[in-house]
mmCIF file of C-alpha atoms and ligand atoms in Angstrom:
data_model
loop_
_atom_site.group_PDB
_atom_site.id
_atom_site.type_symbol
_atom_site.label_atom_id
_atom_site.label_comp_id
_atom_site.label_asym_id
_atom_site.label_seq_id
_atom_site.Cartn_x
_atom_site.Cartn_y
_atom_site.Cartn_z
ATOM 1 C CA MET A 1 -112.345 -84.104 168.017
ATOM 2 C CA LEU A 2 -109.880 -84.699 171.254
ATOM 3 C CA LYS A 3 -106.554 -84.213 171.007
ATOM 4 C CA THR A 4 -104.485 -87.151 170.764
ATOM 5 C CA GLY A 5 -102.811 -88.154 173.891
ATOM 6 C CA ARG A 6 -99.521 -88.802 173.791
ATOM 7 C CA ASN A 7 -99.660 -92.451 174.769
ATOM 8 C CA ASP A 8 -102.809 -93.175 172.358
ATOM 9 C CA ALA A 9 -102.017 -94.816 169.644
ATOM 10 C CA CYS A 10 -100.901 -92.421 166.553
ATOM 11 C CA TRP A 11 -104.056 -91.049 164.110
ATOM 12 C CA CYS A 12 -101.584 -92.148 161.323
ATOM 13 C CA GLY A 13 -102.248 -95.874 161.671
ATOM 14 C CA SER A 14 -98.617 -96.694 162.495
ATOM 15 C CA GLY A 15 -99.792 -98.469 165.406
ATOM 16 C CA LYS A 16 -96.739 -96.428 167.730
ATOM 17 C CA LYS A 17 -97.893 -94.133 170.692
ATOM 18 C CA TYR A 18 -98.784 -90.770 169.196
ATOM 19 C CA LYS A 19 -95.673 -89.357 171.337
ATOM 20 C CA ASN A 20 -93.223 -91.592 169.425
ATOM 21 C CA CYS A 21 -94.566 -91.020 165.976
ATOM 22 C CA HIS A 22 -96.387 -87.618 164.734
ATOM 23 C CA LEU A 23 -96.230 -85.115 168.145
ATOM 24 C CA ALA A 24 -93.171 -83.549 166.893
ATOM 25 C CA PHE A 25 -95.042 -83.030 163.256
ATOM 26 C CA ASP A 26 -98.030 -81.628 164.575
ATOM 27 C CA GLN A 27 -96.256 -78.980 167.305
ATOM 28 C CA ARG A 28 -94.690 -77.859 164.055
ATOM 29 C CA ILE A 29 -97.628 -77.453 162.110
ATOM 30 C CA GLU A 30 -98.922 -75.928 165.316
ATOM 31 C CA ASN A 31 -96.189 -73.497 165.548
ATOM 32 C CA TYR A 32 -96.796 -72.106 162.300
ATOM 33 C CA GLU A 33 -100.151 -71.660 163.009
ATOM 34 C CA ILE A 34 -99.106 -69.695 165.566
ATOM 35 C CA MET A 35 -97.361 -67.573 163.609
ATOM 36 C CA GLY A 36 -100.235 -66.616 161.850
ATOM 37 C CA GLU A 37 -100.041 -69.470 158.718
ATOM 38 C CA GLU A 38 -103.073 -70.806 157.267
ATOM 39 C CA VAL A 39 -102.192 -74.461 158.052
ATOM 40 C CA PRO A 40 -104.067 -77.983 156.715
ATOM 41 C CA ASP A 41 -106.231 -79.624 158.880
ATOM 42 C CA HIS A 42 -105.902 -83.852 159.624
ATOM 43 C CA LYS A 43 -108.369 -84.449 156.816
ATOM 44 C CA MET A 44 -105.949 -82.660 154.739
ATOM 45 C CA ILE A 45 -103.260 -85.393 155.529
ATOM 46 C CA LYS A 46 -103.283 -88.432 154.212
ATOM 47 C CA THR A 47 -101.754 -91.732 156.253
ATOM 48 C CA PRO A 48 -99.413 -94.013 154.632
ATOM 49 C CA ALA A 49 -102.436 -96.470 154.354
ATOM 50 C CA GLN A 50 -104.387 -94.123 152.259
ATOM 51 C CA ILE A 51 -101.306 -92.570 149.945
ATOM 52 C CA GLN A 52 -100.668 -96.266 149.459
ATOM 53 C CA GLY A 53 -104.926 -96.350 147.972
ATOM 54 C CA ILE A 54 -104.277 -92.985 146.174
ATOM 55 C CA ARG A 55 -100.798 -94.243 144.480
ATOM 56 C CA GLU A 56 -102.479 -97.456 143.544
ATOM 57 C CA ALA A 57 -105.592 -95.430 142.093
ATOM 58 C CA GLY A 58 -103.092 -93.497 139.667
ATOM 59 C CA ILE A 59 -101.646 -96.141 138.505
ATOM 60 C CA VAL A 60 -105.063 -97.417 137.189
ATOM 61 C CA ASN A 61 -105.604 -93.893 136.193
ATOM 62 C CA ASN A 62 -102.157 -93.612 134.647
ATOM 63 C CA GLN A 63 -102.942 -96.958 132.320
ATOM 64 C CA ILE A 64 -106.158 -95.661 131.390
ATOM 65 C CA LEU A 65 -104.583 -92.636 130.083
ATOM 66 C CA ASP A 66 -101.867 -94.515 127.946
ATOM 67 C CA ILE A 67 -104.968 -96.657 126.850
ATOM 68 C CA VAL A 68 -106.480 -93.219 125.537
ATOM 69 C CA GLY A 69 -103.071 -92.545 123.561
ATOM 70 C CA GLU A 70 -103.289 -95.273 121.783
ATOM 71 C CA HIS A 71 -106.160 -94.803 120.154
ATOM 72 C CA ILE A 72 -107.437 -91.567 120.019
ATOM 73 C CA LYS A 73 -107.102 -90.422 115.984
ATOM 74 C CA ALA A 74 -109.004 -88.253 113.864
ATOM 75 C CA GLY A 75 -112.332 -89.873 112.937
ATOM 76 C CA ILE A 76 -113.222 -90.916 116.223
ATOM 77 C CA SER A 77 -115.787 -89.749 118.242
ATOM 78 C CA THR A 78 -115.464 -88.593 122.073
ATOM 79 C CA GLN A 79 -118.060 -90.971 123.026
ATOM 80 C CA GLU A 80 -115.666 -93.422 121.808
ATOM 81 C CA ILE A 81 -112.983 -92.038 124.426
ATOM 82 C CA ASN A 82 -115.969 -92.132 126.633
ATOM 83 C CA ASN A 83 -116.443 -96.148 125.997
ATOM 84 C CA LEU A 84 -112.530 -96.696 126.368
ATOM 85 C CA VAL A 85 -112.190 -95.070 129.493
ATOM 86 C CA HIS A 86 -115.485 -96.717 131.144
ATOM 87 C CA GLU A 87 -114.946 -100.318 129.964
ATOM 88 C CA ASN A 88 -110.882 -99.875 130.642
ATOM 89 C CA THR A 89 -111.956 -98.404 134.167
ATOM 90 C CA ILE A 90 -114.285 -101.419 135.029
ATOM 91 C CA ARG A 91 -111.303 -103.974 133.461
ATOM 92 C CA LEU A 92 -108.724 -102.837 135.589
ATOM 93 C CA GLY A 93 -111.206 -103.201 138.756
ATOM 94 C CA GLY A 94 -111.964 -99.168 138.495
ATOM 95 C CA ILE A 95 -114.751 -97.288 138.879
ATOM 96 C CA PRO A 96 -114.905 -93.382 136.567
ATOM 97 C CA ALA A 97 -115.449 -91.029 139.167
ATOM 98 C CA PRO A 98 -117.618 -88.634 136.123
ATOM 99 C CA LEU A 99 -120.199 -90.736 136.019
ATOM 100 C CA ASN A 100 -123.328 -89.096 138.142
ATOM 101 C CA PHE A 101 -120.707 -86.983 139.959
ATOM 102 C CA GLU A 102 -123.526 -83.995 140.413
ATOM 103 C CA GLY A 103 -125.049 -85.076 137.863
ATOM 104 C CA PHE A 104 -122.304 -85.246 135.301
ATOM 105 C CA PRO A 105 -123.617 -87.716 132.388
ATOM 106 C CA LYS A 106 -120.776 -89.526 131.344
ATOM 107 C CA SER A 107 -117.129 -91.346 132.651
ATOM 108 C CA VAL A 108 -114.804 -88.810 131.068
ATOM 109 C CA CYS A 109 -114.502 -84.935 130.131
ATOM 110 C CA THR A 110 -113.453 -84.491 126.688
ATOM 111 C CA SER A 111 -112.556 -80.781 126.093
ATOM 112 C CA ILE A 112 -111.520 -79.403 122.584
ATOM 113 C CA ASN A 113 -109.935 -76.647 120.980
ATOM 114 C CA ASP A 114 -112.079 -73.903 122.758
ATOM 115 C CA VAL A 115 -113.320 -75.721 125.310
ATOM 116 C CA VAL A 116 -111.583 -75.464 128.782
ATOM 117 C CA CYS A 117 -112.969 -78.301 130.625
ATOM 118 C CA HIS A 118 -115.696 -80.040 131.393
ATOM 119 C CA GLY A 119 -117.019 -81.215 128.086
ATOM 120 C CA ILE A 120 -118.945 -83.996 128.035
ATOM 121 C CA PRO A 121 -118.807 -86.487 125.211
ATOM 122 C CA THR A 122 -120.846 -87.148 122.226
ATOM 123 C CA PRO A 123 -121.317 -89.576 119.121
ATOM 124 C CA GLU A 124 -121.921 -86.581 117.425
ATOM 125 C CA ARG A 125 -118.436 -84.996 117.716
ATOM 126 C CA ILE A 126 -116.094 -86.465 115.981
ATOM 127 C CA LEU A 127 -112.174 -85.605 116.555
ATOM 128 C CA LYS A 128 -110.673 -83.618 113.485
ATOM 129 C CA ASP A 129 -107.429 -82.968 112.296
ATOM 130 C CA GLY A 130 -105.917 -80.149 113.869
ATOM 131 C CA ASP A 131 -107.811 -80.282 117.113
ATOM 132 C CA ILE A 132 -106.454 -80.351 120.132
ATOM 133 C CA ILE A 133 -107.924 -82.208 123.188
ATOM 134 C CA ASN A 134 -107.958 -82.275 126.490
ATOM 135 C CA VAL A 135 -108.696 -85.752 128.595
ATOM 136 C CA ASP A 136 -109.649 -85.774 132.023
ATOM 137 C CA VAL A 137 -109.762 -89.271 133.772
ATOM 138 C CA THR A 138 -110.841 -89.198 137.108
ATOM 139 C CA THR A 139 -110.495 -93.317 138.717
ATOM 140 C CA ILE A 140 -111.941 -94.391 141.887
ATOM 141 C CA LEU A 141 -110.041 -97.690 142.821
ATOM 142 C CA ASN A 142 -111.029 -99.222 146.705
ATOM 143 C CA GLY A 143 -112.417 -95.961 147.547
ATOM 144 C CA TYR A 144 -109.131 -94.061 146.527
ATOM 145 C CA TYR A 145 -109.327 -91.385 144.041
ATOM 146 C CA ALA A 146 -106.813 -90.359 141.431
ATOM 147 C CA ASP A 147 -107.625 -87.311 138.889
ATOM 148 C CA ALA A 148 -105.754 -86.236 135.690
ATOM 149 C CA SER A 149 -105.824 -85.303 132.667
ATOM 150 C CA ARG A 150 -103.367 -84.796 129.680
ATOM 151 C CA MET A 151 -103.491 -82.841 125.619
ATOM 152 C CA TYR A 152 -103.957 -84.937 122.770
ATOM 153 C CA CYS A 153 -102.944 -83.135 119.193
ATOM 154 C CA ILE A 154 -105.148 -84.320 116.504
ATOM 155 C CA GLY A 155 -103.104 -84.386 113.198
ATOM 156 C CA LYS A 156 -101.676 -81.939 112.663
ATOM 157 C CA VAL A 157 -102.313 -78.852 114.502
ATOM 158 C CA SER A 158 -101.635 -74.836 114.338
ATOM 159 C CA GLU A 159 -98.219 -74.071 115.601
ATOM 160 C CA GLU A 160 -99.937 -71.561 118.429
ATOM 161 C CA ALA A 161 -102.067 -74.617 119.449
ATOM 162 C CA GLU A 162 -98.820 -76.748 120.006
ATOM 163 C CA LYS A 163 -97.076 -73.756 121.374
ATOM 164 C CA LEU A 164 -100.363 -73.689 123.445
ATOM 165 C CA VAL A 165 -100.606 -77.143 124.810
ATOM 166 C CA ARG A 166 -96.465 -77.663 125.454
ATOM 167 C CA VAL A 167 -96.077 -74.829 127.189
ATOM 168 C CA THR A 168 -99.105 -75.693 129.436
ATOM 169 C CA LYS A 169 -97.272 -78.815 130.165
ATOM 170 C CA GLU A 170 -94.380 -77.067 131.120
ATOM 171 C CA SER A 171 -96.022 -74.909 133.544
ATOM 172 C CA VAL A 172 -97.282 -77.712 135.424
ATOM 173 C CA ASP A 173 -93.875 -79.210 135.612
ATOM 174 C CA LEU A 174 -92.627 -75.993 136.854
ATOM 175 C CA GLY A 175 -95.159 -75.695 139.700
ATOM 176 C CA LEU A 176 -94.433 -79.429 140.592
ATOM 177 C CA LYS A 177 -90.484 -78.541 141.493
ATOM 178 C CA GLU A 178 -92.159 -76.010 143.727
ATOM 179 C CA ALA A 179 -94.582 -78.092 145.860
ATOM 180 C CA ARG A 180 -92.076 -78.638 148.344
ATOM 181 C CA ALA A 181 -93.020 -79.344 152.095
ATOM 182 C CA TRP A 182 -92.814 -76.564 154.590
ATOM 183 C CA GLY A 183 -93.196 -73.985 151.079
ATOM 184 C CA HIS A 184 -96.703 -72.651 150.155
ATOM 185 C CA LEU A 185 -99.261 -73.191 148.046
ATOM 186 C CA GLY A 186 -99.007 -70.060 146.501
ATOM 187 C CA ASP A 187 -95.695 -71.143 145.299
ATOM 188 C CA ILE A 188 -96.859 -72.971 142.995
ATOM 189 C CA GLY A 189 -99.462 -71.087 141.330
ATOM 190 C CA ALA A 190 -96.856 -68.024 141.091
ATOM 191 C CA VAL A 191 -94.364 -69.736 139.379
ATOM 192 C CA ILE A 192 -97.492 -71.237 136.004
ATOM 193 C CA SER A 193 -98.868 -67.709 135.766
ATOM 194 C CA GLU A 194 -95.793 -65.940 135.893
ATOM 195 C CA TYR A 195 -94.723 -68.980 133.074
ATOM 196 C CA ILE A 196 -97.777 -68.964 131.418
ATOM 197 C CA TYR A 197 -97.740 -64.934 131.085
ATOM 198 C CA ALA A 198 -94.389 -64.552 129.843
ATOM 199 C CA ASN A 199 -95.386 -67.090 126.673
ATOM 200 C CA GLY A 200 -98.061 -64.689 125.720
ATOM 201 C CA PHE A 201 -101.121 -66.925 126.874
ATOM 202 C CA THR A 202 -103.373 -66.372 130.644
ATOM 203 C CA VAL A 203 -104.569 -68.414 132.873
ATOM 204 C CA VAL A 204 -108.145 -69.033 134.230
ATOM 205 C CA ARG A 205 -109.181 -67.920 137.087
ATOM 206 C CA GLU A 206 -112.207 -69.432 138.496
ATOM 207 C CA ILE A 207 -111.478 -72.981 138.624
ATOM 208 C CA GLY A 208 -108.471 -74.524 140.213
ATOM 209 C CA GLY A 209 -106.976 -77.497 141.520
ATOM 210 C CA HIS A 210 -107.818 -79.622 144.355
ATOM 211 C CA GLY A 211 -107.183 -81.818 147.143
ATOM 212 C CA VAL A 212 -108.272 -85.157 146.277
ATOM 213 C CA GLY A 213 -108.073 -88.889 147.635
ATOM 214 C CA LEU A 214 -110.832 -89.910 149.367
ATOM 215 C CA GLU A 215 -113.078 -87.886 147.805
ATOM 216 C CA PHE A 216 -113.491 -86.210 144.309
ATOM 217 C CA HIS A 217 -112.518 -82.805 145.031
ATOM 218 C CA GLU A 218 -111.155 -82.006 148.987
ATOM 219 C CA GLU A 219 -109.770 -79.061 150.202
ATOM 220 C CA PRO A 220 -107.798 -77.359 149.570
ATOM 221 C CA TRP A 221 -108.254 -75.342 146.636
ATOM 222 C CA VAL A 222 -105.532 -74.942 144.727
ATOM 223 C CA SER A 223 -105.011 -71.747 142.526
ATOM 224 C CA HIS A 224 -102.693 -71.297 139.373
ATOM 225 C CA ILE A 225 -102.423 -67.665 140.056
ATOM 226 C CA GLY A 226 -100.770 -67.678 143.488
ATOM 227 C CA THR A 227 -98.129 -65.403 145.265
ATOM 228 C CA ARG A 228 -94.903 -66.716 146.334
ATOM 229 C CA GLY A 229 -95.037 -66.990 149.869
ATOM 230 C CA THR A 230 -98.652 -66.912 150.740
ATOM 231 C CA ASP A 231 -101.585 -69.146 150.911
ATOM 232 C CA MET A 232 -101.568 -72.553 152.669
ATOM 233 C CA LEU A 233 -98.595 -74.544 153.911
ATOM 234 C CA LEU A 234 -97.538 -77.441 152.478
ATOM 235 C CA VAL A 235 -96.990 -80.536 154.820
ATOM 236 C CA PRO A 236 -95.831 -84.229 153.841
ATOM 237 C CA GLY A 237 -98.564 -86.419 152.891
ATOM 238 C CA MET A 238 -100.777 -83.540 151.438
ATOM 239 C CA VAL A 239 -102.259 -84.991 148.074
ATOM 240 C CA PHE A 240 -103.910 -82.455 145.277
ATOM 241 C CA THR A 241 -104.020 -81.705 141.858
ATOM 242 C CA ILE A 242 -102.181 -78.942 139.765
ATOM 243 C CA GLU A 243 -103.928 -78.000 136.789
ATOM 244 C CA PRO A 244 -103.917 -75.079 135.141
ATOM 245 C CA MET A 245 -106.561 -74.162 132.326
ATOM 246 C CA VAL A 246 -104.531 -72.013 130.026
ATOM 247 C CA ASN A 247 -106.012 -69.595 127.624
ATOM 248 C CA ALA A 248 -104.018 -68.928 123.889
ATOM 249 C CA GLY A 249 -106.612 -65.486 124.099
ATOM 250 C CA LYS A 250 -108.194 -63.761 127.119
ATOM 251 C CA ALA A 251 -108.333 -65.796 130.646
ATOM 252 C CA ASP A 252 -112.543 -65.010 130.686
ATOM 253 C CA VAL A 253 -114.587 -68.309 130.542
ATOM 254 C CA VAL A 254 -118.362 -68.682 129.994
ATOM 255 C CA GLN A 255 -120.354 -72.048 131.020
ATOM 256 C CA ASP A 256 -122.935 -73.017 128.423
ATOM 257 C CA SER A 257 -126.281 -72.576 130.340
ATOM 258 C CA LYS A 258 -127.933 -75.496 127.988
ATOM 259 C CA ASP A 259 -125.739 -78.715 129.688
ATOM 260 C CA GLY A 260 -124.864 -76.655 132.458
ATOM 261 C CA TRP A 261 -121.381 -78.289 132.367
ATOM 262 C CA THR A 262 -119.043 -77.171 129.525
ATOM 263 C CA ILE A 263 -117.060 -74.430 130.191
ATOM 264 C CA TYR A 264 -115.841 -72.464 126.760
ATOM 265 C CA THR A 265 -113.235 -69.517 126.463
ATOM 266 C CA LYS A 266 -115.360 -66.425 126.500
ATOM 267 C CA ASP A 267 -113.238 -64.979 123.154
ATOM 268 C CA GLY A 268 -113.493 -67.969 121.633
ATOM 269 C CA SER A 269 -109.629 -68.785 121.328
ATOM 270 C CA LEU A 270 -107.811 -72.078 122.125
ATOM 271 C CA SER A 271 -107.274 -73.392 125.527
ATOM 272 C CA ALA A 272 -105.518 -76.078 127.025
ATOM 273 C CA GLN A 273 -104.976 -77.978 130.597
ATOM 274 C CA TRP A 274 -102.559 -80.986 132.471
ATOM 275 C CA GLU A 275 -103.549 -82.461 135.565
ATOM 276 C CA TYR A 276 -100.853 -84.060 137.776
ATOM 277 C CA THR A 277 -102.233 -85.716 141.189
ATOM 278 C CA ILE A 278 -99.452 -85.104 143.661
ATOM 279 C CA LEU A 279 -98.375 -86.502 146.966
ATOM 280 C CA ILE A 280 -95.992 -83.487 149.199
ATOM 281 C CA THR A 281 -93.591 -85.758 150.699
ATOM 282 C CA GLU A 282 -89.946 -84.440 152.895
ATOM 283 C CA ASP A 283 -87.830 -85.866 149.950
ATOM 284 C CA GLY A 284 -90.139 -83.331 147.253
ATOM 285 C CA PRO A 285 -93.266 -84.320 145.433
ATOM 286 C CA GLU A 286 -94.140 -87.159 144.290
ATOM 287 C CA VAL A 287 -96.483 -87.954 141.122
ATOM 288 C CA LEU A 288 -99.487 -90.464 141.713
ATOM 289 C CA ALA A 289 -101.410 -89.545 138.550
ATOM 290 C CA ARG A 290 -100.180 -87.825 135.331
HETATM 291 N N1 MF3 B 301 -112.048 -84.013 136.597
HETATM 292 C C1 MF3 B 301 -111.946 -82.945 136.888
HETATM 293 C C2 MF3 B 301 -110.958 -82.233 137.910
HETATM 294 O O1 MF3 B 301 -109.988 -82.089 137.137
HETATM 295 C C3 MF3 B 301 -113.412 -82.576 137.632
HETATM 296 C C4 MF3 B 301 -114.615 -83.031 136.494
HETATM 297 S S1 MF3 B 301 -116.232 -82.841 138.008
HETATM 298 C C5 MF3 B 301 -116.917 -83.858 136.062
HETATM 299 O O2 MF3 B 301 -111.707 -81.795 138.948
HETATM 300 F F1 MF3 B 301 -117.931 -84.135 136.557
HETATM 301 F F2 MF3 B 301 -117.310 -83.252 134.851
HETATM 302 F F3 MF3 B 301 -116.922 -85.162 135.949
HETATM 303 CO CO1 CO B 302 -109.324 -82.492 139.469
HETATM 304 CO CO1 CO B 303 -109.775 -83.969 136.534
#
């Protein structure tokens, strides 16, 4: 791609000349790069119009997860959750991103107990008292993607399950606080993993968060076991997910060889996950979907 000329229109769509808009911003990033930092390229920095589109997708995504929360209870099947997500997404003008994504057969992921993520809804799996379930909803609205997941406790769950769900949520909120412009992506994973291990749980290594917005999964990949001051520079306009998967037992996971999707804990222990889509701004992170 040719470098934008000083008097050309800025890439952000403001209509201003580049020299009066994002030139200084781009030079700041370039200086970090010269100093040896890993920096995002333009594809990872959203324009104000794109951010507004993702924000609106996030509002719909939040509404869908709220609706799930109102209906989820012992006795309903994961297929019924799927139908609830599918029908409400369409009603609100969106498209459920999981459906047919790389062959995924349903409109939402439902991951119960020892399922870490990517659980496939079925009419046979009925929620029962004591289950913990992650419902992971991704909405496409006007071409923009927002991705978030929540845990739901069904009836009375064990003390361990309750703690796992709570600590996982708390870790995402701690990670969020580290999502600072001109900080590092590794700061987020560092605080998350420190908090999780301090609470006696483990963090899944193989699956991470991701850039999101114009596609389902974009760069960068977001590790939940980072090191402070390392990994990509965080820059205003970046949109990505924080979505740690936290196991009560060992961190190892296995994939279902029959359906090719479902990820389980290897030792059969419980697993929890929460996911936000966030935007980096000069004034701190904005949660676009939660
Ligand atoms: N929503 C998941 C994530 O947080 C991805 C699910 S892929 C699917 O990245 F195909 F299983 F939907
Ligand atoms: Co995600
Ligand atoms: Co998700």
